[in-house]
Amino acid sequence: MKKILSSLIMLSMTLSFTGCGNSPTNDSSSNSVSSDKKYNIGICQLVQHEALDSATKGFQDALTEALGDKVAFDVQNAQGDSANCATIINQFVANNDDLILANATAPLQAAVAATNNIPILGTSVTDYGVALAIDNWSGATGINVSGTSDCAPLDEQAAMIKELFPNAKTVGLLYCSAEPNSKYQVEKIHEYLKNYGYNCEYFSFVDSNDIAAVTTGACDKSDVIYIPTDNTAASNTEIIKNICIPAKKPIITGEEGPCKVCGVATLSISYYDIGRKTGEMAYDVLVNGADISKMEIAYAKNVEKKYNKEICAELGITVPENYKTFDN
């Protein structure tokens, strides 16, 4: 009887250890790059233009360098349509992708509405508190969202306007009213410009259909025009240029892409760099198991004053020596 009881005990212990060996583990090595795990990432980009394209490329480059063929991207362009963003994001959710990159505010909002389980990283988003209606903004969202911001310091952009156009009276703030972060930027820079003694007027367009008429109105009533990081404006720079440059109205832009076409100067960040940073954050979430809800939003480390040499020459504008051309 003792021998039988001993055998039963040994059998029970063997089964117990076998069960533990097959149970899930929290060992971080299970998520290592050397494993067979392959990651599927859905990328929703609001619209095609230089800044967003660069951010997407930076993101993909960073992850491809880190993961090689263990990462696959499904890149979708929403053609500037919020409804398309929702359709694209919902497909990513249906596919049970491992992570979603939301490139611009509308894709970010669509992603948050679609899932609270899949990690979401944003890029080319100016202010996450505004985009996601988060009160008491502290830097981390507390939900399944983090990412990078494309906002160059607005106080420094206002100072640039004062530096280049000290004798101007009225600054026209030209932006798309359908983009919450564009509205946020013009309201914030308005505060700084008022302190410099400028009058400011808002000129908002709904979409590309009314951008020409609104831009014409801005030219008629402004000495200088300011355009924030605005995706609709960035997709219609030729229209803006063909109205403002013949009217001899200089434009300061919130980012480099539009400035290359229609602006005189900008406080520039690298969208490729913030895309790469977002890719590094994605690796940390996917491979290292970082808690995305506690990851603080990251900002561009470097900003540069840059100017459009050709347009400045055409308008007779001389810039200080500390400004760089886009070729530098």
mmCIF file with all atom_site columns, N, CA and C in Angstrom, residues 39 185 209:
data_model
loop_
_atom_site.group_PDB
_atom_site.id
_atom_site.type_symbol
_atom_site.label_atom_id
_atom_site.label_alt_id
_atom_site.label_comp_id
_atom_site.label_asym_id
_atom_site.label_entity_id
_atom_site.label_seq_id
_atom_site.pdbx_PDB_ins_code
_atom_site.Cartn_x
_atom_site.Cartn_y
_atom_site.Cartn_z
_atom_site.occupancy
_atom_site.B_iso_or_equiv
_atom_site.pdbx_formal_charge
_atom_site.auth_seq_id
_atom_site.auth_comp_id
_atom_site.auth_asym_id
_atom_site.auth_atom_id
_atom_site.pdbx_PDB_model_num
ATOM 1 N N  . TYR A 1 39  ? 5.113   40.574 -36.306 1.00 0.00 ? 39  TYR A N  1
ATOM 2 C CA . TYR A 1 39  ? 4.227   41.660 -35.913 1.00 0.00 ? 39  TYR A CA 1
ATOM 3 C C  . TYR A 1 39  ? 3.581   42.283 -37.144 1.00 0.00 ? 39  TYR A C  1
ATOM 4 N N  . GLN A 1 185 ? -3.576  75.565 -32.456 1.00 0.00 ? 185 GLN A N  1
ATOM 5 C CA . GLN A 1 185 ? -2.341  76.301 -32.743 1.00 0.00 ? 185 GLN A CA 1
ATOM 6 C C  . GLN A 1 185 ? -2.593  77.783 -32.999 1.00 0.00 ? 185 GLN A C  1
ATOM 7 N N  . ASN A 1 209 ? -12.321 72.777 -50.904 1.00 0.00 ? 209 ASN A N  1
ATOM 8 C CA . ASN A 1 209 ? -13.257 73.442 -51.816 1.00 0.00 ? 209 ASN A CA 1
ATOM 9 C C  . ASN A 1 209 ? -13.336 74.951 -51.589 1.00 0.00 ? 209 ASN A C  1
#
